[in-house]
Short mmCIF file of C-alpha atoms in Angstrom, two decimals:
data_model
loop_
_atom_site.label_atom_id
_atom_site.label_comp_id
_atom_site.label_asym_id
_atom_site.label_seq_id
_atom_site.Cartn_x
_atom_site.Cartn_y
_atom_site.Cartn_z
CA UNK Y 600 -19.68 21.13 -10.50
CA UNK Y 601 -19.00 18.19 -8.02
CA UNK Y 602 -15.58 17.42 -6.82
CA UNK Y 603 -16.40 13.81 -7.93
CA UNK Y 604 -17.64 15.30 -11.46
CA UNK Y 605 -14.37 17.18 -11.63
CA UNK Y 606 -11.96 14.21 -10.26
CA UNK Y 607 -13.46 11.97 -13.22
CA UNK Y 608 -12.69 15.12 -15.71
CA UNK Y 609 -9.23 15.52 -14.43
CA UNK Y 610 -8.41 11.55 -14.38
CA UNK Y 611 -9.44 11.00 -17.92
CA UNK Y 612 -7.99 13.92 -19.38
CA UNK Y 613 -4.36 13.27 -18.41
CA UNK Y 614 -1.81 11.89 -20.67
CA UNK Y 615 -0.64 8.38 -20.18
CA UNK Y 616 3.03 7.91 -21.58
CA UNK Y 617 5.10 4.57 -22.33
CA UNK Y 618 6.89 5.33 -19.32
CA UNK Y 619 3.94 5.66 -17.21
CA UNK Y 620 2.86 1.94 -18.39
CA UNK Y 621 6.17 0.79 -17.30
CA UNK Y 622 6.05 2.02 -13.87
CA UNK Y 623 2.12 1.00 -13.82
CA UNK Y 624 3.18 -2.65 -14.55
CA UNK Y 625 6.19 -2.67 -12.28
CA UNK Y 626 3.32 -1.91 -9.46
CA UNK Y 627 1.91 -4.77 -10.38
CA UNK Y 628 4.47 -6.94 -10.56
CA UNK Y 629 5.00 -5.59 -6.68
CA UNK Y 630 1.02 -6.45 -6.13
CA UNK Y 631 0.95 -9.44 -7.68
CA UNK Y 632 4.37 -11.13 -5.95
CA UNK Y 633 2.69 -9.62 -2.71
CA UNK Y 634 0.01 -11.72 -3.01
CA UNK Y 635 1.11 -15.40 -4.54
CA UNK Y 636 3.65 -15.25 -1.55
CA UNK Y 637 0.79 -15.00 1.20
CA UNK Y 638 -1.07 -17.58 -0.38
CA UNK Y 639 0.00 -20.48 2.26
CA UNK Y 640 -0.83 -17.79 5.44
CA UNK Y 641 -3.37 -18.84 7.79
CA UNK Y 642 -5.47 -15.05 6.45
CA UNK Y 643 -4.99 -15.94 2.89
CA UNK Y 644 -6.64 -19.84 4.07
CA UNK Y 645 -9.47 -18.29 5.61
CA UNK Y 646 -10.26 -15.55 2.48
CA UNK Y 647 -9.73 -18.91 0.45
CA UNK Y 648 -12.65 -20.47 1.84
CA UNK Y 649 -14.79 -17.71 0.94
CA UNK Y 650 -13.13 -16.84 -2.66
CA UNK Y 651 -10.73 -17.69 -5.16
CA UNK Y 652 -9.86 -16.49 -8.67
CA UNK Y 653 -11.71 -19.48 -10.29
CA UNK Y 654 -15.28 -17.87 -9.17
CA UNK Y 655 -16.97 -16.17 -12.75
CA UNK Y 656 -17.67 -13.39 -10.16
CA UNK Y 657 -14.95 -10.33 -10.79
CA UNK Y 658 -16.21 -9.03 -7.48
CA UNK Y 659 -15.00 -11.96 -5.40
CA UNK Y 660 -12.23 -12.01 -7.18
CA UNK Y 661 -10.98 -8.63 -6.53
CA UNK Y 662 -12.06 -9.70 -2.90
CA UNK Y 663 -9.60 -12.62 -3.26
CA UNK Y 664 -6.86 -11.16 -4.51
CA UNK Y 665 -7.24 -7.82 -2.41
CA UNK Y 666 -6.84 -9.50 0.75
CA UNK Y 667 -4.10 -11.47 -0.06
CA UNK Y 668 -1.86 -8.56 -0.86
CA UNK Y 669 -1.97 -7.14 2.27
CA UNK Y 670 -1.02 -9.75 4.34
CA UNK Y 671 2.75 -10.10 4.32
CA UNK Y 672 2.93 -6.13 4.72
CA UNK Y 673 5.48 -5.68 1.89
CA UNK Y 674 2.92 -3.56 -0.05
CA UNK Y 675 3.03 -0.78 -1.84
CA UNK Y 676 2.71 2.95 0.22
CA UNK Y 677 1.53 6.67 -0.71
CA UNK Y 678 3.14 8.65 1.52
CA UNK Y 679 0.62 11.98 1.32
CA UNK Y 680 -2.65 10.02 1.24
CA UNK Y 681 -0.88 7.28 3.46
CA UNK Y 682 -2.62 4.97 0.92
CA UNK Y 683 -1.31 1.16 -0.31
CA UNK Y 684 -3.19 1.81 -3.67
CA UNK Y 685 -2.01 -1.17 -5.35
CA UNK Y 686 -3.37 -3.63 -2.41
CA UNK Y 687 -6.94 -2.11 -3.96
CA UNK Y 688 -6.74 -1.40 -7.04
CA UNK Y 689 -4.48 -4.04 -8.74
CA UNK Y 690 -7.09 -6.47 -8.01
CA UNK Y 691 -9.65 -4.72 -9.05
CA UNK Y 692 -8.44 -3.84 -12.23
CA UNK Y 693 -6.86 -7.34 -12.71
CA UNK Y 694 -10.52 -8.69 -11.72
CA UNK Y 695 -12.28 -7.18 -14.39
CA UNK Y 696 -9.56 -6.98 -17.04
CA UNK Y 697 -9.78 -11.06 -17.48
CA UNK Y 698 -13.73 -11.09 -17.31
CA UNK Y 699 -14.02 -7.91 -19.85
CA UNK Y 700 -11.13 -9.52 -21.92
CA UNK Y 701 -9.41 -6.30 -21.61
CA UNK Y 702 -6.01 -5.39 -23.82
CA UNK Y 703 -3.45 -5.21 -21.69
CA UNK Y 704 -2.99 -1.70 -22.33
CA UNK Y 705 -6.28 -0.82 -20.85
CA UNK Y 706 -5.64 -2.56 -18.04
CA UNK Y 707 -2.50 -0.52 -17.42
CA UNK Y 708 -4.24 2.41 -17.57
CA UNK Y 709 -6.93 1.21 -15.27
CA UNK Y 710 -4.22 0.63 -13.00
CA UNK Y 711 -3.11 4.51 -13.28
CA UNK Y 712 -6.45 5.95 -13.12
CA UNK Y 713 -7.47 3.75 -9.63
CA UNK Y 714 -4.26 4.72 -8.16
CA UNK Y 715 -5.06 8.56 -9.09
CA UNK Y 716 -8.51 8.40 -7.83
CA UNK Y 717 -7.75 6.76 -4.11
CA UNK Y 718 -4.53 8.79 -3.74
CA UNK Y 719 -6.29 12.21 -4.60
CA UNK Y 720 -8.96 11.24 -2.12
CA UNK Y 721 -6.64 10.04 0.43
CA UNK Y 722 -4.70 13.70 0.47
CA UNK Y 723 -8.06 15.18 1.07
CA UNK Y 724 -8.94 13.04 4.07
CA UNK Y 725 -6.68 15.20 6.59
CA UNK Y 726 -4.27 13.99 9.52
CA UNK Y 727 -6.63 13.46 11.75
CA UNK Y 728 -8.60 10.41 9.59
CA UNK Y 729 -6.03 8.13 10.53
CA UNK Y 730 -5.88 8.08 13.98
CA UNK Y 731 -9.16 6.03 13.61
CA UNK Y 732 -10.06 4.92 9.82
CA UNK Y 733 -7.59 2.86 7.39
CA UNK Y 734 -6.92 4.93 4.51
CA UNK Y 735 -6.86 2.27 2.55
CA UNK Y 736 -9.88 1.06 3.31
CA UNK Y 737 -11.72 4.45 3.26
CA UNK Y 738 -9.91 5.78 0.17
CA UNK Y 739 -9.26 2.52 -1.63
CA UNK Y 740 -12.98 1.85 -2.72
CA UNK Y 741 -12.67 5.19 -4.62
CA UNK Y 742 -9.72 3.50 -6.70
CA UNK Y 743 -11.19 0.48 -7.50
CA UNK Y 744 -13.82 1.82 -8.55
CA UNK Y 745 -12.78 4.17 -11.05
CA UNK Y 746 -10.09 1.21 -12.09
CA UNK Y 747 -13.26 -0.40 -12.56
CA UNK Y 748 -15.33 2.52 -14.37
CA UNK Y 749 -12.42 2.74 -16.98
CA UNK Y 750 -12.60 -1.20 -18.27
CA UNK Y 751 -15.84 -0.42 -18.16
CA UNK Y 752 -16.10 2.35 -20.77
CA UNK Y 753 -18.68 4.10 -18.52
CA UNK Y 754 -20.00 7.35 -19.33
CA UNK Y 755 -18.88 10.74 -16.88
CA UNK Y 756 -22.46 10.23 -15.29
CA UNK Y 757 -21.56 6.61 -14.85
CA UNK Y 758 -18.15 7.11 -13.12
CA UNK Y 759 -19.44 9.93 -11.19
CA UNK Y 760 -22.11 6.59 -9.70
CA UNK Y 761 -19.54 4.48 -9.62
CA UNK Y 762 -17.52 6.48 -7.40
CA UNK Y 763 -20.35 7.82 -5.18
CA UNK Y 764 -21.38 4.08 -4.22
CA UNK Y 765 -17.74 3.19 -3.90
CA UNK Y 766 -17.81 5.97 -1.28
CA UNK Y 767 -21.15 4.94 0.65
CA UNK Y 768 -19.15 1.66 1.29
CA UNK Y 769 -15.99 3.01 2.73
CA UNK Y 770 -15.00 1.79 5.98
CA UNK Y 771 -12.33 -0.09 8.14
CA UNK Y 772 -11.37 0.99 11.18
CA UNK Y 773 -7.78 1.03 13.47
CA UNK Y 774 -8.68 -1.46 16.43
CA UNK Y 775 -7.63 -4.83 14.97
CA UNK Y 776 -4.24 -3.82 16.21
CA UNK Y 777 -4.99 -3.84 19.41
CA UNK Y 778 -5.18 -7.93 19.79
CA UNK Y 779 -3.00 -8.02 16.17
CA UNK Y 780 -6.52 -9.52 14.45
CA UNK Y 781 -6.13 -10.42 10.47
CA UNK Y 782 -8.96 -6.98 9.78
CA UNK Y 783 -6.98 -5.33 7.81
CA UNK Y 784 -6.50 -8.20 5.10
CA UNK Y 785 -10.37 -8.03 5.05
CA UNK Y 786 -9.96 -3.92 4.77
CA UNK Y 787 -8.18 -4.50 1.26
CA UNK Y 788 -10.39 -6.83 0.21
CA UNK Y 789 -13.61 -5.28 0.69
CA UNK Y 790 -12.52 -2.21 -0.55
CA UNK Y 791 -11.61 -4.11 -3.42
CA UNK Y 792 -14.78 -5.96 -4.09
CA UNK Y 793 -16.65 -2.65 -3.07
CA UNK Y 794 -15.00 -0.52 -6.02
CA UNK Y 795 -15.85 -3.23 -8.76
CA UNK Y 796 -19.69 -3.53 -7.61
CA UNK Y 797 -20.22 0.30 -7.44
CA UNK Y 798 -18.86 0.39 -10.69
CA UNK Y 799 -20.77 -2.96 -12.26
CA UNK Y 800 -23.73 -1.39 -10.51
CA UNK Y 801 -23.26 2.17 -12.57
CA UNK Y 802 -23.68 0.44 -15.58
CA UNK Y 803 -26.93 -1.10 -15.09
CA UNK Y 804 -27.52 2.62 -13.82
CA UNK Y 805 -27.67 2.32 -10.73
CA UNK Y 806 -27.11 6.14 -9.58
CA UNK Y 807 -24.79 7.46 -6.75
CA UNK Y 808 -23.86 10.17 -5.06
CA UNK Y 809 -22.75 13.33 -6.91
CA UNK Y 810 -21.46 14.96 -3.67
CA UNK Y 811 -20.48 11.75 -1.90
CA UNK Y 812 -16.97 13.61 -1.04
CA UNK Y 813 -18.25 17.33 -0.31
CA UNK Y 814 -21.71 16.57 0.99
CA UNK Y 815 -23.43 17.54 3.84
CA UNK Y 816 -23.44 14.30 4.59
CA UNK Y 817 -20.46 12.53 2.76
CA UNK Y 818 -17.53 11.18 3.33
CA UNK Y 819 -15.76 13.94 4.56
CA UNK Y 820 -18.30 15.14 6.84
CA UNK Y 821 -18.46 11.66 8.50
CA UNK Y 822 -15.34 10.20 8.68
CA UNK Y 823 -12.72 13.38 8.53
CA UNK Y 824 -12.31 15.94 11.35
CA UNK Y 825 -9.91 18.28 9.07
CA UNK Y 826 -10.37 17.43 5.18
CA UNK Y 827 -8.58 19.45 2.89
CA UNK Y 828 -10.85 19.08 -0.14
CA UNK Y 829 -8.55 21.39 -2.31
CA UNK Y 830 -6.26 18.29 -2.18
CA UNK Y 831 -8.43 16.24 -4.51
CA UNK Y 832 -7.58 18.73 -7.53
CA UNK Y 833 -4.71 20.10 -6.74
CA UNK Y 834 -1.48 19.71 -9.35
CA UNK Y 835 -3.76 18.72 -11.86
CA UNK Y 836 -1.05 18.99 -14.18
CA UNK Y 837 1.56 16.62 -11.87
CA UNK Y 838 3.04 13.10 -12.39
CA UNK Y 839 0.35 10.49 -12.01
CA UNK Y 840 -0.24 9.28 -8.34
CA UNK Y 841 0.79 5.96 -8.75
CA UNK Y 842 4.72 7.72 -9.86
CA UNK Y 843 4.63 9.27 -6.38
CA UNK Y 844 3.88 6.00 -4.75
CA UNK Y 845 6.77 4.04 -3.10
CA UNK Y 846 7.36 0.40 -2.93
CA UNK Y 847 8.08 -1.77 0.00
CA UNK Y 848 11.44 -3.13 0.18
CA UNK Y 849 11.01 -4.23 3.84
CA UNK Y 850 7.67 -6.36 5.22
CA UNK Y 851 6.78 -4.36 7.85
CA UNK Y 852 4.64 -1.48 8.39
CA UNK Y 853 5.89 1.48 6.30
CA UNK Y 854 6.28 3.86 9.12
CA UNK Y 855 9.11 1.46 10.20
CA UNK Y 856 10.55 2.07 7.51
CA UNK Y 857 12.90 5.11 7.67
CA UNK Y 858 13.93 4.19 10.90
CA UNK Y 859 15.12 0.80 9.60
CA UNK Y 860 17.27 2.71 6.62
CA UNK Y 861 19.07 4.35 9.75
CA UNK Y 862 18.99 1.85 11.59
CA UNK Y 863 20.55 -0.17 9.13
CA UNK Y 864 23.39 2.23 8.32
CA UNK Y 865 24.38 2.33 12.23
CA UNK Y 866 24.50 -1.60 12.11
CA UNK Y 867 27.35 -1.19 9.44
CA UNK Y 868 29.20 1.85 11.64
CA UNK Y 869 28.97 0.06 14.92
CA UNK Y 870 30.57 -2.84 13.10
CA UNK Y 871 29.05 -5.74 15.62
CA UNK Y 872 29.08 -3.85 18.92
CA UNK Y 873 25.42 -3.57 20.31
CA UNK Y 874 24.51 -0.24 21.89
CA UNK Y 875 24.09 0.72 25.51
CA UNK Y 876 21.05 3.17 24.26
CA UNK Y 877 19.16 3.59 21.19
CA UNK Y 878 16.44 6.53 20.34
CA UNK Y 879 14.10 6.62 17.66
CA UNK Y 880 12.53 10.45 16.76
CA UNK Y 881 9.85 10.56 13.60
CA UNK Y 882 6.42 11.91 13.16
CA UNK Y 883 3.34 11.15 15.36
CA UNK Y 884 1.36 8.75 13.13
CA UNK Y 885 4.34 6.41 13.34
CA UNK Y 886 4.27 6.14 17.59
CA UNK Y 887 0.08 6.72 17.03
CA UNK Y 888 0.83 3.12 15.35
CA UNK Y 889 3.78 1.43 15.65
CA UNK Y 890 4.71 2.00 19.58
CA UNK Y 891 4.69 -1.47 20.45
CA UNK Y 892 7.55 -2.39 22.72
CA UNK Y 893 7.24 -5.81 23.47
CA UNK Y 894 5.51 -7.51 20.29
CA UNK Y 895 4.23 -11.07 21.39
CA UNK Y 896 3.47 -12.23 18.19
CA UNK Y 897 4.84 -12.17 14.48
CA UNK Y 898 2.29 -9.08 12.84
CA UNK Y 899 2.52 -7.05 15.99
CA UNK Y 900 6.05 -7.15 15.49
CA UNK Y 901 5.67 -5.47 11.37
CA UNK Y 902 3.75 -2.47 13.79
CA UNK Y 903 6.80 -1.77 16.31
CA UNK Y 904 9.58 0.69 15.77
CA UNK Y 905 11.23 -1.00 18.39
CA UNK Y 906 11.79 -3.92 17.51
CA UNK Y 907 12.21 -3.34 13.61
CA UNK Y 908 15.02 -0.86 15.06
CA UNK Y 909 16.74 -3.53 17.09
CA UNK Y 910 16.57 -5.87 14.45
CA UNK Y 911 18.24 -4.12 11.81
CA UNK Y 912 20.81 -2.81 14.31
CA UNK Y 913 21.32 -6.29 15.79
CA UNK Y 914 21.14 -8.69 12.64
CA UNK Y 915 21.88 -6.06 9.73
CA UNK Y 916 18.95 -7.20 8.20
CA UNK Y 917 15.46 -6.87 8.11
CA UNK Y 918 13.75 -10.16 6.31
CA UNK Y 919 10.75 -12.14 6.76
CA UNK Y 920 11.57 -13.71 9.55
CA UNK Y 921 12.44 -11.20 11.09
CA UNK Y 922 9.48 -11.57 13.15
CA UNK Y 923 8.95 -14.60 14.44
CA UNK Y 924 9.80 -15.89 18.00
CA UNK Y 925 13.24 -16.45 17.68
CA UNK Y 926 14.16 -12.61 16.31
CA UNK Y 927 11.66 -11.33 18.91
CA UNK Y 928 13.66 -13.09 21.86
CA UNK Y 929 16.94 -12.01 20.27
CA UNK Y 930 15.84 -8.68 19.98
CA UNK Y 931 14.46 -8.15 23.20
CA UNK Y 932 17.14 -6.65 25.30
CA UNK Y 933 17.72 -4.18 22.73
CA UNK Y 934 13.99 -3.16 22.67
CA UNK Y 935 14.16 -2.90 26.00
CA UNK Y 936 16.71 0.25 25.93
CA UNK Y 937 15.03 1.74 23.00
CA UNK Y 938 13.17 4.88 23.47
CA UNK Y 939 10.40 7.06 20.89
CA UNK Y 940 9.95 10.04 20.78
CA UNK Y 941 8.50 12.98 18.21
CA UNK Y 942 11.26 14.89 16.48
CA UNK Y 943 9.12 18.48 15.64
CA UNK Y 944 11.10 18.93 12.25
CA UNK Y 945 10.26 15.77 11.12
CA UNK Y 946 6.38 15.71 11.80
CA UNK Y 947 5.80 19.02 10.17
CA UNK Y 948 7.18 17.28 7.49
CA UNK Y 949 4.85 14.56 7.51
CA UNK Y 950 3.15 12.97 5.29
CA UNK Y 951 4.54 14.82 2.29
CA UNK Y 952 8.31 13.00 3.88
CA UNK Y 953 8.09 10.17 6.30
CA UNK Y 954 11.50 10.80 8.47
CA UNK Y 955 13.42 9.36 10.70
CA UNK Y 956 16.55 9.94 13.42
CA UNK Y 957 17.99 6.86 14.94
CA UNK Y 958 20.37 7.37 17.80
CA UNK Y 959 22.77 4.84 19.27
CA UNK Y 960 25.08 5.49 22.46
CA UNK Y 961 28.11 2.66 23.14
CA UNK Y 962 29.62 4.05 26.55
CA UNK Y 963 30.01 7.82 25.96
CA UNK Y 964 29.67 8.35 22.23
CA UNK Y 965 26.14 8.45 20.43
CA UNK Y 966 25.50 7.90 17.13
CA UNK Y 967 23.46 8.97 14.51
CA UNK Y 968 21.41 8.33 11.32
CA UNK Y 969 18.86 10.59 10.23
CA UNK Y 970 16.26 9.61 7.01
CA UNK Y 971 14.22 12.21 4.86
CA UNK Y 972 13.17 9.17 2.82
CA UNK Y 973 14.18 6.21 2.80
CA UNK Y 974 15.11 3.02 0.19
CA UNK Y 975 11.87 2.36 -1.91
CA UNK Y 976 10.67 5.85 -1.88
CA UNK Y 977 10.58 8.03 -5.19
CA UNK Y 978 13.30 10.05 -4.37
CA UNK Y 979 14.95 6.48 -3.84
CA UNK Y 980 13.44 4.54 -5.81
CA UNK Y 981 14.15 0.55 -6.42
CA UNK Y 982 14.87 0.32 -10.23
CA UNK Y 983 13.75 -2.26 -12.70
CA UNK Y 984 16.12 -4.71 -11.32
CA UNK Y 985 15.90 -4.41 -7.70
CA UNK Y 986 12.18 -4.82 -8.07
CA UNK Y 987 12.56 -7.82 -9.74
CA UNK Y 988 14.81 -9.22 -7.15
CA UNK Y 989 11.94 -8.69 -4.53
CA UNK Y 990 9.54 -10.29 -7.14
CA UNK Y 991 11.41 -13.22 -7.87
CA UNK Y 992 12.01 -14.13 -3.69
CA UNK Y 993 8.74 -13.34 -3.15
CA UNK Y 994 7.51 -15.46 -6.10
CA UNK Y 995 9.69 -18.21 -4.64
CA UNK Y 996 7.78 -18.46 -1.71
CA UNK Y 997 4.76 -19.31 -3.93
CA UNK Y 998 6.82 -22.43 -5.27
CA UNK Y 999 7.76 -20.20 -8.80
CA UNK Y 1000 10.96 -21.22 -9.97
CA UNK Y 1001 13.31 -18.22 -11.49
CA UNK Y 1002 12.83 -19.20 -14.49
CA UNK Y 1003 8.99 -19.15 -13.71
CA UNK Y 1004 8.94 -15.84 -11.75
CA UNK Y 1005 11.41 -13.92 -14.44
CA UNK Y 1006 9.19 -15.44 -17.29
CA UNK Y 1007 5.75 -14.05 -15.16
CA UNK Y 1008 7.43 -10.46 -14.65
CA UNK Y 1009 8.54 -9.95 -18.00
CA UNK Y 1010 4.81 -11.18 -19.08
CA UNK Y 1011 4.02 -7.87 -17.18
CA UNK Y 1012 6.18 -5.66 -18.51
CA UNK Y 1013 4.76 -6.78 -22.10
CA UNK Y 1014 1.19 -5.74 -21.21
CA UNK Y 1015 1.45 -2.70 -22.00
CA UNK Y 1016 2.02 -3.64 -26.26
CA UNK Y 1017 -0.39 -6.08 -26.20
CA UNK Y 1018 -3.91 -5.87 -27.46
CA UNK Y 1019 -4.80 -9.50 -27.14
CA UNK Y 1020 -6.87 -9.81 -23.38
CA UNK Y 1021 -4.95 -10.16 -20.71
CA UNK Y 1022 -4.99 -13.55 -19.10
CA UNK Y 1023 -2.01 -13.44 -16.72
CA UNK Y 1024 -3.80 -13.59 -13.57
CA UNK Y 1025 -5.79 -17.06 -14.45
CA UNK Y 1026 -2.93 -18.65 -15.19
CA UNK Y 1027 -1.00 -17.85 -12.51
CA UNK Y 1028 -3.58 -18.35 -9.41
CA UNK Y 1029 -4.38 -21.61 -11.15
CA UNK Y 1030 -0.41 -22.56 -10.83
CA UNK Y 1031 -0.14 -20.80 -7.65
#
């Protein structure tokens, strides 16, 4: 049997408990909020002109919506398949749900099974995928897809297509960052749009690979140096994927992230004097990405340790605009002194923990905060209220009043008792 054959199997046989809806709809809450704030971004402008959730076409759609929730880089993050599922499979689920007039219980579980099948492929791909391909991109078809194959009703043969087509269509590649190009918006949302056709495609019968992971010529033979194709099975009998997943509560890249918790915690024990040093030790796909010392511009700024670091040491605070020219220029001379480096420890940790050590010296004395995980992450996790905090700023930016925003999240929650279709995202792209 197929390790596509048996992923289907093992998705559709696991249990899916009350609690498990919760958590799916508080990732989309996270999804959603990502993407109504982005709306009036010069990326989400440009994916407008192409797309927008008034099209009768769930594919463009999911396209729309996809891209959007990428851009403000306060997605969602899973940390072994270094994944943002929901960026992927949200909108595909959400795209198809409203066509399909889907209960909202079915598109909760869409959610979980997408976020099960890209993370399970993404902890197959190896280390060594990333240090060209997106994993989101790559893995993220795979999870719209079988989002897509479950709203779908299609048969095992069906969802075995479906996800072999998905996987024909992977790309997205790292060298956007090099000028800080808007790519990876358009990774999210092709993967997005890729997983829904594959899946539309199945059910007209239009066949895919079987062995489009395993295969002689398949995924991992063309785009992974070191797959670990055990990974894709393994802990069958585990917490969904999408539990393991951790949400943003900084926008900025996510390997920033643990370095801002310490980071953060020295701001509060220097108490306002600013550092004659600072070192940052983590794990090599955070420097392999975010080693940018001298940012020139807003989104290259989300990719450097550096400055995130000398923000949240300097301001106490890592926001929004946190990037922009005026927090760039103010954070400059602490950039300047800050040094990265690999901490051993902490990358064989990686990716099952993303760590972090911050040091900061003031004359003679250094000190130092060191992060396992960090705020956001399961061990960590924001609760039902802290989420909706996030939501409801985020929603803000999208001109929803709190009234509006709490009324929209709570609309969420609900999904998962109701059986009438779900029409949540029409009505609120249309306000939006």
């Amino acid at each position: 049997m197929t390790l596509t054959r048996e992923l289907v199997r093992l998705i559709r046989s696991k249990p899916v408990t009350d609690a498990d809806l919760e958590r799916a709809a508080g990732f989309v809450v996270d999804t959603l909020a990502c993407a109504l704030a982005a709306r009036d971004t010069a990326p989400a402008k440009a994916i407008a002109t192409l797309s927008s959730w008034s099209t009768p076409d769930a594919g463009r759609r999911a396209f729309y919506f996809g891209g959007l929730a990428h851009i403000l880089e306060l997605d969602d993050l899973h940390r072994t398949s270094v994944t943002h599922p929901g960026t992927v499979v949200v909108p595909a689920a959400a795209a198809l749900a409203e066509t399909l007039l889907a209960s909202g219980r079915d598109f909760l579980i869409s959610v979980l099974h997408g976020y099960e099948a890209c993370c399970r492929v993404g902890n197959a791909v190896g280390k060594a995928h990333y240090r060209v391909w997106h994993n989101t991109a790559t893995c993220g078809t795979f999870g719209a897809a079988m989002a897509a194959a479950h709203l779908l009703d299609l048969s095992e043969d069906e969802a075995v297509w479906a996800l072999g087509n998905a996987g024909t269509q992977s790309g997205g590649v790292w060298e956007f960052l090099s000028a800080g190009a808007m790519s990876k918006h358009l990774h999210t949302a092709r993967a997005a749009e890729s997983g829904v056709i594959a899946a539309l495609l199945a059910r007209e019968g239009f066949t895919g690979a079987d062995t489009i992971l395993e295969g002689e010529k398949g995924f991992f033979a063309a785009l992974c140096p070191d797959p670990v194709p055990d990974a894709v099975l393994a802990d069958a009998d585990g917490p969904w994927e999408l539990v393991q997943t951790s949400i943003k509560p900084w926008p900025c890249c996510r390997h920033t992230h643990p370095a801002i918790d310490a980071a953060l915690a020295l701001n509060a024990r220097l108490d306002g004097a600013m550092p004659d040093e600072i070192r940052v030790e983590t794990y090599r796909a955070a420097l392999d990405v975010c080693d940018r010392p001298d940012p020139t511009e807003p989104y290259g700024a989300k990719f450097s340790l550096q400055h995130c670091v000398a923000e949240a040491i300097r301001a106490g605070a890592v926001t929004t605009s946190s990037f922009d020219g005026d927090h760039r220029a103010a954070a400059r001379e602490l950039r300047a002194i800050t040094s990265l480096d690999v901490d051993p420890a902490i990358e064989a940790a990686y990716p099952a923990a993303w760590g972090a050590s911050v040091k900061a010296r003031v004359g003679d004395v250094w000190l130092e905060e060191r992060r396992e995980a960090c705020k956001g992450d399961p061990e960590n996790p924001l609760d039902r209220e802290e989420l909706t905090v996030k939501a409801v700023e985020l929603l803000g930016l999208a001109d929803f009043d709190a009234g509006a925003a709490h009324g929209l999240i709570d609309e969420i929650y609900g999904l998962a008792d109701r059986n009438a279709p779900v029409s949540t995202f029409k009505d609120v792209f249309a306000r939006a």
